Coordinates of C-alpha atoms in Angstrom, one line a residue:
Chain A
X14 CA 175.4 89.5 238.9
X15 CA 175.7 91.3 235.4
X16 CA 172.7 90.2 233.0
X17 CA 175.0 90.9 229.8
X18 CA 171.7 90.2 227.7
X19 CA 170.7 93.1 229.8
X20 CA 173.6 94.9 229.2
X21 CA 174.2 94.9 225.3
X22 CA 170.0 95.7 225.3
X23 CA 171.3 99.1 227.4
X24 CA 173.9 99.7 225.0
X25 CA 171.6 99.1 221.7
X26 CA 168.8 101.7 223.3
X27 CA 171.6 104.1 223.9
X28 CA 169.9 104.1 227.7
X29 CA 173.2 105.8 229.0
X30 CA 171.3 105.6 233.4
X31 CA 171.0 102.1 232.9
X32 CA 174.2 101.7 230.9
X33 CA 176.2 103.3 234.0
X34 CA 174.5 101.7 236.7
X35 CA 173.9 97.9 235.5
X36 CA 178.5 98.1 235.5
X37 CA 178.3 100.2 238.8
X38 CA 176.8 97.5 240.0
X39 CA 178.9 94.9 238.0
X40 CA 181.9 96.5 239.7
X41 CA 181.5 96.9 243.1
X42 CA 181.0 93.2 243.4
X43 CA 185.0 92.9 242.5
X44 CA 185.0 91.5 239.2
X45 CA 187.2 88.8 237.9
X46 CA 189.2 89.9 235.2
X47 CA 187.8 87.5 233.3
X48 CA 184.1 88.2 234.1
X49 CA 184.9 92.1 233.1
X50 CA 186.0 91.1 229.8
X51 CA 183.1 89.4 229.5
X52 CA 181.6 92.3 230.5
X53 CA 183.0 94.6 227.7
X54 CA 181.5 92.1 225.3
X55 CA 178.6 92.7 225.7
X56 CA 179.0 96.6 225.7
X57 CA 180.3 95.7 221.9
X58 CA 178.1 93.6 220.7
X59 CA 175.2 97.0 221.8
X60 CA 177.2 98.5 219.7
X61 CA 177.1 96.3 216.7
X62 CA 173.2 96.6 217.7
X63 CA 173.7 100.3 217.0
X64 CA 174.9 100.2 213.5
X65 CA 172.2 97.5 213.0
X66 CA 170.0 100.7 214.1
X67 CA 171.7 102.8 212.4
X68 CA 171.6 101.1 208.9
X69 CA 168.2 100.6 209.1
X70 CA 167.6 104.7 209.3
X71 CA 166.8 104.0 212.8
X72 CA 169.6 105.7 214.0
X73 CA 171.8 108.6 212.1
X74 CA 175.2 109.6 213.1
X75 CA 174.4 111.8 216.1
X76 CA 173.4 108.3 217.7
X77 CA 176.4 107.2 216.9
X78 CA 178.4 109.6 218.2
X79 CA 176.6 109.2 221.6
X80 CA 177.4 105.3 220.8
X81 CA 180.9 106.2 220.7
X82 CA 180.7 108.5 223.9
X83 CA 178.5 106.1 226.0
X84 CA 181.2 102.8 224.9
X85 CA 184.2 105.0 226.2
X86 CA 182.8 105.4 229.4
X87 CA 181.2 102.3 229.7
X88 CA 184.7 100.6 229.2
X89 CA 186.2 103.2 231.7
X90 CA 184.4 101.5 234.4
X91 CA 185.4 98.0 233.2
X92 CA 189.3 99.2 232.7
X93 CA 189.9 98.1 236.6
X94 CA 189.2 95.5 236.1
X95 CA 189.8 94.3 233.4
X96 CA 193.6 92.7 234.6
X97 CA 195.3 92.0 231.6
X98 CA 192.5 90.1 230.0
X99 CA 192.0 91.7 226.5
X100 CA 189.4 90.3 223.6
X101 CA 190.9 88.9 220.7
X102 CA 191.8 90.2 217.8
X103 CA 190.7 90.1 214.0
X104 CA 192.5 92.2 211.8
X105 CA 194.6 95.6 212.6
X106 CA 193.3 98.6 210.8
X107 CA 195.6 101.7 209.7
X108 CA 193.4 104.6 210.0
X109 CA 193.4 108.6 209.9
X110 CA 192.0 111.8 208.0
X111 CA 193.6 112.5 205.3
X112 CA 195.6 115.9 203.8
X113 CA 194.4 118.9 204.3
X114 CA 190.9 117.8 206.1
X115 CA 190.5 118.2 209.9
X116 CA 187.4 116.3 209.7
X117 CA 187.6 114.1 212.9
X118 CA 183.6 112.5 213.3
X119 CA 183.5 110.1 210.8
X120 CA 186.6 108.9 211.5
X121 CA 186.1 108.9 215.6
X122 CA 182.8 106.9 215.0
X123 CA 184.8 104.0 212.8
X124 CA 186.8 103.6 215.0
X125 CA 184.2 103.3 217.7
X126 CA 182.3 101.0 215.8
X127 CA 185.7 99.2 214.3
X128 CA 187.1 98.5 217.1
X129 CA 183.6 97.3 218.9
X130 CA 184.0 94.7 216.2
X131 CA 187.6 93.4 217.0
X132 CA 190.0 95.5 215.2
X133 CA 193.2 97.2 216.3
X134 CA 192.9 100.6 215.7
X135 CA 195.5 102.7 215.1
X136 CA 194.2 106.4 214.3
X137 CA 196.9 108.5 212.4
X138 CA 194.8 111.6 213.8
X139 CA 193.1 114.5 210.8
X140 CA 195.2 116.3 208.4
X141 CA 197.3 113.0 207.3
X142 CA 200.3 113.3 205.2
X143 CA 201.1 110.7 202.7
X144 CA 203.9 109.7 204.3
X145 CA 202.7 109.8 207.8
X146 CA 200.2 106.6 206.6
X147 CA 202.9 104.6 204.8
X148 CA 205.3 104.3 208.1
X149 CA 202.8 103.3 210.4
X150 CA 201.8 100.7 207.4
X151 CA 205.3 99.2 207.5
X152 CA 205.8 99.3 211.5
X153 CA 202.5 97.9 212.7
X154 CA 201.9 96.2 209.2
X155 CA 197.9 96.1 209.2
X156 CA 195.5 94.2 206.3
X157 CA 193.3 97.9 206.0
X158 CA 193.8 100.6 205.8
X159 CA 191.2 103.3 206.1
X160 CA 191.4 107.0 204.7
X161 CA 188.5 109.1 205.3
X162 CA 187.8 112.6 204.6
X163 CA 184.7 115.3 204.1
X164 CA 185.9 117.6 202.0
X165 CA 186.0 116.9 198.3
X166 CA 190.0 118.0 197.6
X167 CA 190.4 115.2 201.0
X168 CA 189.6 112.9 197.4
X169 CA 193.5 114.9 195.8
X170 CA 195.0 113.7 198.8
X171 CA 193.3 110.1 198.8
X172 CA 194.9 109.0 195.2
X173 CA 197.9 110.1 196.6
X174 CA 198.6 108.4 199.5
X175 CA 197.5 105.2 198.1
X176 CA 200.7 106.2 194.9
X177 CA 202.4 106.8 197.5
X178 CA 201.4 103.4 199.3
X179 CA 202.2 102.0 196.0
X180 CA 205.2 103.7 195.2
X181 CA 206.4 101.6 198.8
X182 CA 205.6 98.4 197.8
X183 CA 202.9 98.6 200.3
X184 CA 199.9 98.6 198.0
X185 CA 199.7 94.7 197.1
X186 CA 199.8 93.9 201.1
X187 CA 197.2 96.0 201.9
X188 CA 192.8 96.0 201.5
X189 CA 192.3 100.2 201.1
X190 CA 189.7 101.5 202.1
X191 CA 187.9 104.4 201.8
X192 CA 185.0 106.6 203.6
X193 CA 183.5 109.8 204.0
X194 CA 180.6 112.4 202.4
X195 CA 182.2 112.5 198.5
X196 CA 183.7 109.3 198.4
X197 CA 182.2 107.2 195.2
X198 CA 182.2 104.5 193.4
X199 CA 183.9 107.3 190.7
X200 CA 185.8 108.9 193.2
X201 CA 186.6 105.4 194.7
X202 CA 187.8 103.6 191.2
X203 CA 190.2 107.2 190.3
X204 CA 191.6 107.0 193.1
X205 CA 192.5 103.0 193.1
X206 CA 191.2 101.5 196.5
X207 CA 189.5 98.9 197.3
X208 CA 185.7 99.3 198.9
X209 CA 184.4 102.9 199.4
X210 CA 181.4 104.4 202.2
X211 CA 179.7 107.4 202.9
X212 CA 178.6 104.7 206.1
X213 CA 180.5 103.8 209.2
X214 CA 178.6 100.7 210.0
X215 CA 179.0 99.2 206.6
X216 CA 182.4 100.8 206.4
X217 CA 183.0 97.9 209.6
X218 CA 180.9 95.1 207.9
X219 CA 183.6 95.5 204.6
X220 CA 186.4 95.0 206.5
X221 CA 185.1 92.8 208.5
X222 CA 184.6 90.4 205.5
X223 CA 188.4 90.8 204.2
X224 CA 189.5 89.7 207.8
X225 CA 187.2 86.4 207.9
Chain B
X477 CA 170.5 145.5 172.7
X478 CA 169.7 144.7 176.4
X479 CA 171.5 146.8 179.3
X480 CA 173.2 145.4 182.5
X481 CA 170.0 146.9 184.7
X482 CA 167.9 145.4 182.0
X483 CA 169.3 141.9 182.1
X484 CA 169.5 141.8 186.0
X485 CA 166.3 143.4 186.6
X486 CA 164.9 139.8 184.1
X487 CA 166.8 137.4 186.8
X488 CA 164.9 138.8 189.3
X489 CA 162.0 138.0 187.8
X490 CA 162.8 134.5 186.9
X491 CA 163.5 133.9 191.0
X492 CA 161.0 135.7 191.9
X493 CA 158.4 133.3 189.7
X494 CA 160.9 130.0 191.0
X495 CA 160.3 131.2 194.8
X496 CA 156.7 131.8 194.6
X497 CA 156.1 128.6 193.0
X498 CA 155.4 130.1 189.6
X499 CA 157.4 128.4 185.8
X500 CA 159.4 131.1 185.1
X501 CA 160.4 132.3 181.6
X502 CA 163.4 129.2 181.9
X503 CA 165.2 127.4 184.4
X504 CA 167.8 130.2 185.8
X505 CA 171.1 128.8 186.2
X506 CA 172.1 129.8 190.6
X507 CA 176.0 130.5 190.3
X508 CA 177.6 128.8 194.0
X509 CA 180.6 129.0 192.7
X510 CA 182.7 130.6 195.3
X511 CA 186.6 129.8 195.5
X512 CA 186.9 127.7 192.6
X513 CA 187.4 130.4 190.8
X514 CA 190.6 130.8 192.0
X515 CA 192.1 127.4 190.8
X516 CA 190.3 127.6 187.3
X517 CA 192.3 130.9 186.6
X518 CA 195.4 129.3 188.2
X519 CA 195.3 131.6 192.0
X520 CA 194.3 130.3 195.3
X521 CA 191.8 132.3 197.7
X522 CA 194.8 133.7 199.2
X523 CA 195.5 135.1 196.1
X524 CA 192.0 137.5 196.3
X525 CA 192.3 138.2 199.9
X526 CA 195.4 140.3 199.2
X527 CA 194.2 141.6 196.3
X528 CA 191.3 142.9 194.1
X529 CA 193.2 143.4 191.4
X530 CA 192.7 139.4 191.5
X531 CA 188.9 139.4 192.3
X532 CA 188.0 141.6 190.0
X533 CA 190.0 139.0 187.8
X534 CA 188.7 135.8 188.6
X535 CA 184.8 137.3 188.9
X536 CA 185.3 138.8 185.3
X537 CA 186.7 135.4 184.5
X538 CA 183.9 133.5 185.9
X539 CA 181.4 135.3 183.9
X540 CA 182.4 135.8 181.2
X541 CA 183.6 132.4 180.5
X542 CA 180.2 130.4 181.6
X543 CA 176.3 131.5 182.0
X544 CA 175.0 132.3 185.0
X545 CA 172.0 134.3 185.9
X546 CA 171.5 134.3 189.4
X547 CA 174.7 134.7 192.4
X548 CA 174.5 132.5 195.1
X549 CA 178.0 132.6 196.9
X550 CA 180.2 134.3 194.5
X551 CA 184.0 134.0 194.3
X552 CA 184.4 136.3 197.4
X553 CA 186.1 135.3 200.4
X554 CA 184.2 135.8 203.1
X555 CA 187.6 135.7 206.7
X556 CA 190.6 136.9 206.4
X557 CA 193.4 135.0 208.5
X558 CA 194.4 138.6 210.5
X559 CA 190.8 139.1 211.7
X560 CA 191.9 136.3 213.9
X561 CA 195.3 136.8 214.8
X562 CA 194.3 139.9 216.1
X563 CA 190.9 139.1 217.8
X564 CA 193.4 136.6 219.2
X565 CA 191.1 133.0 218.7
X566 CA 188.6 132.0 217.3
X567 CA 187.8 128.7 216.2
X568 CA 188.7 128.2 212.0
X569 CA 192.0 126.7 210.7
X570 CA 193.3 128.0 207.7
X571 CA 195.2 126.5 205.8
X572 CA 198.3 128.2 202.6
X573 CA 195.7 128.4 200.2
X574 CA 193.8 130.4 202.0
X575 CA 191.1 127.9 202.6
X576 CA 189.9 127.7 206.4
X577 CA 188.3 124.1 208.6
X578 CA 187.0 124.0 211.7
X579 CA 189.6 122.3 213.9
X580 CA 188.0 119.8 216.1
X581 CA 188.1 120.9 219.5
X582 CA 188.7 124.2 218.7
X583 CA 184.8 124.9 219.3
X584 CA 183.9 123.9 222.5
X585 CA 184.3 127.2 225.0
X586 CA 180.7 126.4 226.9
X587 CA 180.3 123.9 229.5
X588 CA 176.2 122.1 229.7
X589 CA 176.3 123.3 233.2
X590 CA 176.3 126.7 232.2
X591 CA 172.1 126.3 230.0
X592 CA 170.6 127.8 232.4
X593 CA 172.8 130.9 232.1
X594 CA 172.6 131.5 228.0
X595 CA 169.1 130.2 228.3
X596 CA 168.7 133.6 231.6
X597 CA 169.9 136.6 228.8
X598 CA 171.9 135.0 225.6
X599 CA 173.7 138.7 225.3
X600 CA 174.5 139.0 228.0
X601 CA 176.2 135.1 228.4
X602 CA 177.8 135.4 225.1
X603 CA 179.4 138.9 225.2
X604 CA 180.2 138.2 228.7
X605 CA 181.4 134.5 229.2
X606 CA 182.1 133.5 225.1
X607 CA 183.5 136.4 224.0
X608 CA 186.7 136.4 226.8
X609 CA 186.5 132.5 226.3
X610 CA 186.9 132.3 222.7
X611 CA 189.4 135.5 221.5
X612 CA 192.4 136.7 223.5
X613 CA 190.9 140.4 223.1
X614 CA 188.3 140.2 224.9
X615 CA 189.9 138.5 228.6
X616 CA 189.5 140.7 231.4
X617 CA 193.1 141.4 232.1
X618 CA 192.9 143.6 228.4
X619 CA 192.4 147.2 228.8
X620 CA 190.1 149.4 227.6
X621 CA 192.7 150.7 225.3
X622 CA 193.5 147.3 223.7
X623 CA 190.5 146.4 223.5
X624 CA 189.6 149.5 222.0
X625 CA 192.6 149.2 218.8
X626 CA 192.1 145.7 218.7
X627 CA 188.4 145.9 217.5
X628 CA 189.1 149.2 215.1
X629 CA 191.7 146.7 213.8
X630 CA 189.3 144.0 213.3
X631 CA 187.3 147.0 211.8
X632 CA 190.0 147.9 209.3
X633 CA 190.2 144.7 208.2
X634 CA 186.4 143.7 208.3
X635 CA 186.0 146.9 205.4
X636 CA 188.8 145.7 203.2
X637 CA 187.0 142.9 202.7
X638 CA 183.7 144.0 202.1
X639 CA 185.4 145.8 199.3
X640 CA 185.8 143.3 197.6
X641 CA 182.7 142.1 197.8
X642 CA 181.1 145.2 196.4
X643 CA 184.0 144.8 193.6
X644 CA 182.7 141.5 192.1
X645 CA 179.0 142.7 193.0
X646 CA 179.7 145.4 191.0
X647 CA 181.2 143.6 188.6
X648 CA 178.9 140.5 188.5
X649 CA 175.1 143.3 188.8
X650 CA 176.4 146.1 187.4
X651 CA 178.6 144.6 184.3
X652 CA 176.6 141.2 183.5
X653 CA 173.6 141.5 184.1
X654 CA 173.4 139.0 187.6
X655 CA 171.1 139.1 190.3
X656 CA 172.0 138.7 193.8
X657 CA 170.0 136.2 195.6
X658 CA 171.3 136.9 198.9
X659 CA 170.0 139.6 200.8
X660 CA 171.2 138.4 204.3
X661 CA 172.7 134.7 206.2
X662 CA 171.6 133.8 209.9
X663 CA 172.3 130.3 211.7
X664 CA 169.6 128.6 213.2
X665 CA 170.0 128.3 216.6
X666 CA 170.8 125.0 217.5
X667 CA 173.1 125.3 215.0
X668 CA 174.6 128.5 216.5
X669 CA 175.3 126.2 219.8
X670 CA 176.9 123.2 218.0
X671 CA 179.0 125.8 215.6
X672 CA 180.4 127.8 218.3
X673 CA 179.5 126.5 221.5
X674 CA 180.0 122.6 222.0
X675 CA 180.4 121.5 218.9
X676 CA 179.7 117.9 218.0
X677 CA 180.3 115.7 220.4
X678 CA 179.4 118.2 223.1
X679 CA 175.8 118.6 221.7
X680 CA 175.5 115.1 221.1
X681 CA 175.8 114.6 224.8
X682 CA 172.9 117.5 225.3
X683 CA 170.5 116.1 222.8
X684 CA 170.8 113.3 224.9
X685 CA 171.0 113.9 228.5
X686 CA 169.5 117.8 228.8
X687 CA 167.7 118.2 225.6
X688 CA 165.1 120.8 226.9
X689 CA 167.8 123.3 228.0
X690 CA 169.0 122.5 224.2
X691 CA 165.2 123.1 223.6
X692 CA 165.3 126.2 225.2
X693 CA 168.8 127.4 224.7
X694 CA 167.3 127.2 221.0
X695 CA 163.9 129.0 222.1
X696 CA 166.3 132.1 223.6
X697 CA 168.3 132.2 220.5
X698 CA 165.9 132.9 217.8
X699 CA 166.3 137.1 219.1
X700 CA 170.3 136.4 218.8
X701 CA 169.2 134.8 214.3
X702 CA 166.8 137.6 213.7
X703 CA 169.1 140.6 215.0
X704 CA 171.8 139.0 212.7
X705 CA 169.8 140.0 209.8
X706 CA 167.4 142.8 211.3
X707 CA 168.1 145.1 208.3
X708 CA 166.9 143.1 206.1
X709 CA 164.2 144.0 203.9
X710 CA 162.0 142.5 201.6
X711 CA 162.6 141.7 198.2
X712 CA 161.7 140.4 195.0
X713 CA 164.1 137.3 193.8
X714 CA 166.1 138.2 197.0
X715 CA 165.7 135.3 200.7
X716 CA 167.5 135.3 204.0
X717 CA 169.8 132.0 203.3
X718 CA 170.2 129.3 206.7
X719 CA 172.6 127.1 206.0
X720 CA 171.4 124.0 208.1
X721 CA 173.9 121.9 210.0
X722 CA 172.8 119.4 212.4
X723 CA 169.7 118.6 211.7
X724 CA 170.9 116.1 209.4
X725 CA 172.8 114.2 211.6
X726 CA 169.5 113.5 214.7
X727 CA 167.0 111.4 213.8
X728 CA 163.1 112.6 214.1
X729 CA 162.3 112.4 217.8
X730 CA 165.4 114.1 218.7
X731 CA 165.0 116.6 215.4
X732 CA 161.8 117.7 216.6
X733 CA 163.0 117.6 220.2
X734 CA 165.1 120.3 219.8
X735 CA 166.1 121.6 216.8
X736 CA 162.3 122.2 214.5
X737 CA 160.9 124.4 217.9
X738 CA 163.0 127.7 217.6
X739 CA 163.5 126.8 214.0
X740 CA 159.4 126.5 213.3
X741 CA 159.2 130.2 215.3
X742 CA 162.1 131.8 213.5
X743 CA 161.5 130.9 209.7
X744 CA 157.6 131.7 210.9
X745 CA 159.6 135.0 212.2
X746 CA 161.1 136.1 209.1
X747 CA 157.6 135.6 207.0
X748 CA 155.9 137.6 209.0
X749 CA 158.9 140.2 208.3
X750 CA 158.0 140.0 204.5
X751 CA 161.2 137.5 204.0
X752 CA 162.2 134.6 201.5
X753 CA 164.0 132.0 203.3
X754 CA 166.5 130.4 201.6
X755 CA 167.1 126.8 204.0
X756 CA 170.5 125.1 202.1
X757 CA 169.3 121.5 204.0
X758 CA 173.2 119.8 204.1
X759 CA 173.5 116.9 203.3
X760 CA 170.3 114.4 203.8
X761 CA 166.6 115.4 204.7
X762 CA 165.0 112.6 203.7
X763 CA 163.7 111.8 207.5
X764 CA 162.6 114.6 208.5
X765 CA 160.5 115.7 205.1
X766 CA 157.4 115.5 207.6
X767 CA 157.8 118.2 209.2
X768 CA 159.6 120.4 206.1
X769 CA 156.0 120.2 205.1
X770 CA 154.4 121.9 208.0
X771 CA 157.0 125.5 206.4
X772 CA 155.4 128.3 205.0
X773 CA 153.8 128.2 201.4
X774 CA 155.8 130.0 198.1
X775 CA 158.2 131.1 200.7
X776 CA 160.5 128.5 201.5
X777 CA 163.6 127.7 198.8
X778 CA 165.3 124.4 199.4
X779 CA 168.6 123.9 198.6
X780 CA 168.9 120.3 198.4
X781 CA 172.2 118.8 198.6
X782 CA 172.7 114.9 198.8
X783 CA 168.8 114.2 198.6
X784 CA 166.9 112.7 195.4
X785 CA 166.1 116.4 194.6
X786 CA 163.3 114.3 192.9
X787 CA 161.6 113.0 196.0
X788 CA 162.4 115.9 196.9
X789 CA 160.4 118.2 194.7
X790 CA 157.2 114.8 194.6
X791 CA 157.0 115.8 198.3
X792 CA 157.5 118.7 199.6
X793 CA 157.2 120.8 195.5
X794 CA 153.6 122.1 196.9
X795 CA 155.0 124.0 199.9
X796 CA 158.6 124.9 198.2
X797 CA 160.6 125.9 195.8
X798 CA 164.1 123.7 195.0
X799 CA 167.0 124.3 194.5
X800 CA 169.3 122.4 193.1
X801 CA 170.8 119.8 190.3
X802 CA 174.2 118.1 189.2
X803 CA 176.8 116.9 192.1
X804 CA 179.9 118.8 192.7
X805 CA 181.6 114.8 191.8
X806 CA 179.4 114.5 188.7
X807 CA 180.9 117.7 187.1
X808 CA 184.4 116.7 188.1
X809 CA 184.5 112.9 187.8
X810 CA 182.0 112.1 184.8
X811 CA 182.7 113.0 181.5
X812 CA 180.7 115.7 179.3
X813 CA 177.9 113.6 177.7
X814 CA 177.6 111.5 180.8
X815 CA 176.8 115.1 182.3
X816 CA 174.7 116.9 179.7
X817 CA 172.9 113.2 180.2
X818 CA 172.4 113.9 184.2
X819 CA 171.6 117.4 184.1
X820 CA 168.8 116.6 181.0
X821 CA 167.0 114.2 183.3
X822 CA 166.9 116.9 185.9
X823 CA 165.1 119.5 183.8
X824 CA 163.0 117.0 182.6
X825 CA 161.8 115.9 186.2
X826 CA 162.5 118.8 187.5
X827 CA 161.2 121.5 185.7
X828 CA 157.4 121.2 184.5
X829 CA 155.1 123.5 187.0
X830 CA 158.4 125.7 188.1
X831 CA 159.2 126.5 191.0
X832 CA 162.8 124.6 190.6
X833 CA 166.4 126.5 189.8
X834 CA 169.9 125.1 188.9
X835 CA 172.4 124.8 190.7
X836 CA 175.4 122.2 192.0
X837 CA 174.0 120.2 194.9
X838 CA 177.1 122.3 196.8
X839 CA 178.8 125.3 196.4
X840 CA 182.2 124.9 194.2
X841 CA 185.6 125.7 196.7
X842 CA 188.7 123.3 195.0
X843 CA 189.8 122.9 192.2
X844 CA 188.3 119.7 192.8
X845 CA 184.6 120.8 192.2
X846 CA 184.3 120.5 188.5
X847 CA 185.8 120.5 185.3
X848 CA 185.4 123.8 183.4
X849 CA 184.2 121.9 180.1
X850 CA 181.6 120.2 181.5
X851 CA 180.7 123.1 184.2
X852 CA 180.8 125.4 181.0
X853 CA 178.8 122.7 178.7
X854 CA 175.8 121.9 181.4
X855 CA 174.8 125.7 182.4
X856 CA 174.8 126.1 178.2
X857 CA 172.7 123.4 178.0
X858 CA 170.5 124.5 181.2
X859 CA 170.1 127.5 179.2
X860 CA 169.2 126.6 175.3
X861 CA 167.1 123.2 176.7
X862 CA 165.5 124.6 179.8
X863 CA 162.5 127.3 178.5
X864 CA 159.1 126.4 179.1
X865 CA 157.3 127.5 175.9

């Protein structure tokens, strides 16, 4: 029988050996889809702990990258047993790194933490022109659009993307959050986003607040 | 009238005083004005790659229109896209404007199981394993002649790029009497593994799964790092620049385990050679201040990016000189008066006691890295205000 608290703790501790061992033993019992879904939820709670420890300054970005890796590997072990069982979706996010910027680390961290928190995330990828955001928003009708960027030139692209969403008549139906090293309050105001963060865990909390 | 040569000598003295943590005559203003300069003159960086005349025009413009004393980085593009085309690979992707970035996944050319080989003989490993994977030109099926011709072509392109640097330096030093403080550049060993071998995802897995291997590889690569500044000699006011990449992302335990050992050996070896070291502490280092206390005194210039620079000076100012100041964001988004207020506060708090040089917190690369009017006002203000009496 899987001890979900122990599993959550192992993910929170980034103790990969323990996580893998627990999940392999669990998989050997041929769990039902519902049981497997509980294990996924336990791992996702562990990711929540990782986010908290990051916000407390105990973990750093490197730890978040590894946590994302750990979570992916864990879900991979559980996948064959999940069947049709899905976790409850709390909202939809269209996410991408904006035009001219090829950085993906921050976006990927945010994505794995947002998914662990229950969001369905549509990741456009890197270097995404405004038109791609607009098309995806039309298609999946998300509550939230997340734009990521590391270079200062990304700020200009973020502004163009918000403008494009507005021109397409979509801006009022969504919340826009921008993330990455160069974003500031001033930049956020000029870009016309609803929120900004340089911290993925905080970003997920902001999004959770929006879909409550 | 003061000649350019005399001006340069004065400015060298300013920087030498800063490095030695003394009070100079006034706070030197350091330029990290890189490719931003092209946008300022209505060009794009690619225009500088294509034309030496543009390099001349842009260099003269930024040194005429803005006040500086010292140069960290000039408006010269370091890499020509053709080099990577001839070599058949590389980690960079170039935009149409001539700026380069690293494509995600482009770095990964080494398997985690290969650490022992890297540790045993870094040069052998890099030459026989990594080069052929990174560049098609060095693939085993290429003939000697093909490789020879390719290398010659690359050297020709490199020479054309070096010519641009010479053109810039002659203008900066010969015409404007500026002092170029960077005497050489190197990448710290563990950053080399990140930047050229294992990429972010790879090295983070290694740090968690096989930290001792990363540490040992770092130690083995110290010689490689040192060799890249082998010809650099000790010179007052000059330092060797180390842009530091991964530490900001590591928790202190991982930093101590994998990065610090080779970094400390590297810094000690450089100082032993009589060199000063300029560490670009990219992003934030507050969580690592305890380690930095152990660096040699009056030999390091810390370029402070996103840390609280006042706190940095308070905690580490007795050990190293501090360089930094206004953020490129403020320079772009804030009003002139707001910028001047920020800078006055910084000078009031950071200049006393010396050991401080003023610059933007990051290199000015794209057009969004500063509003020209703000930059002009800020540099003029520091020039007049930050004088030691």
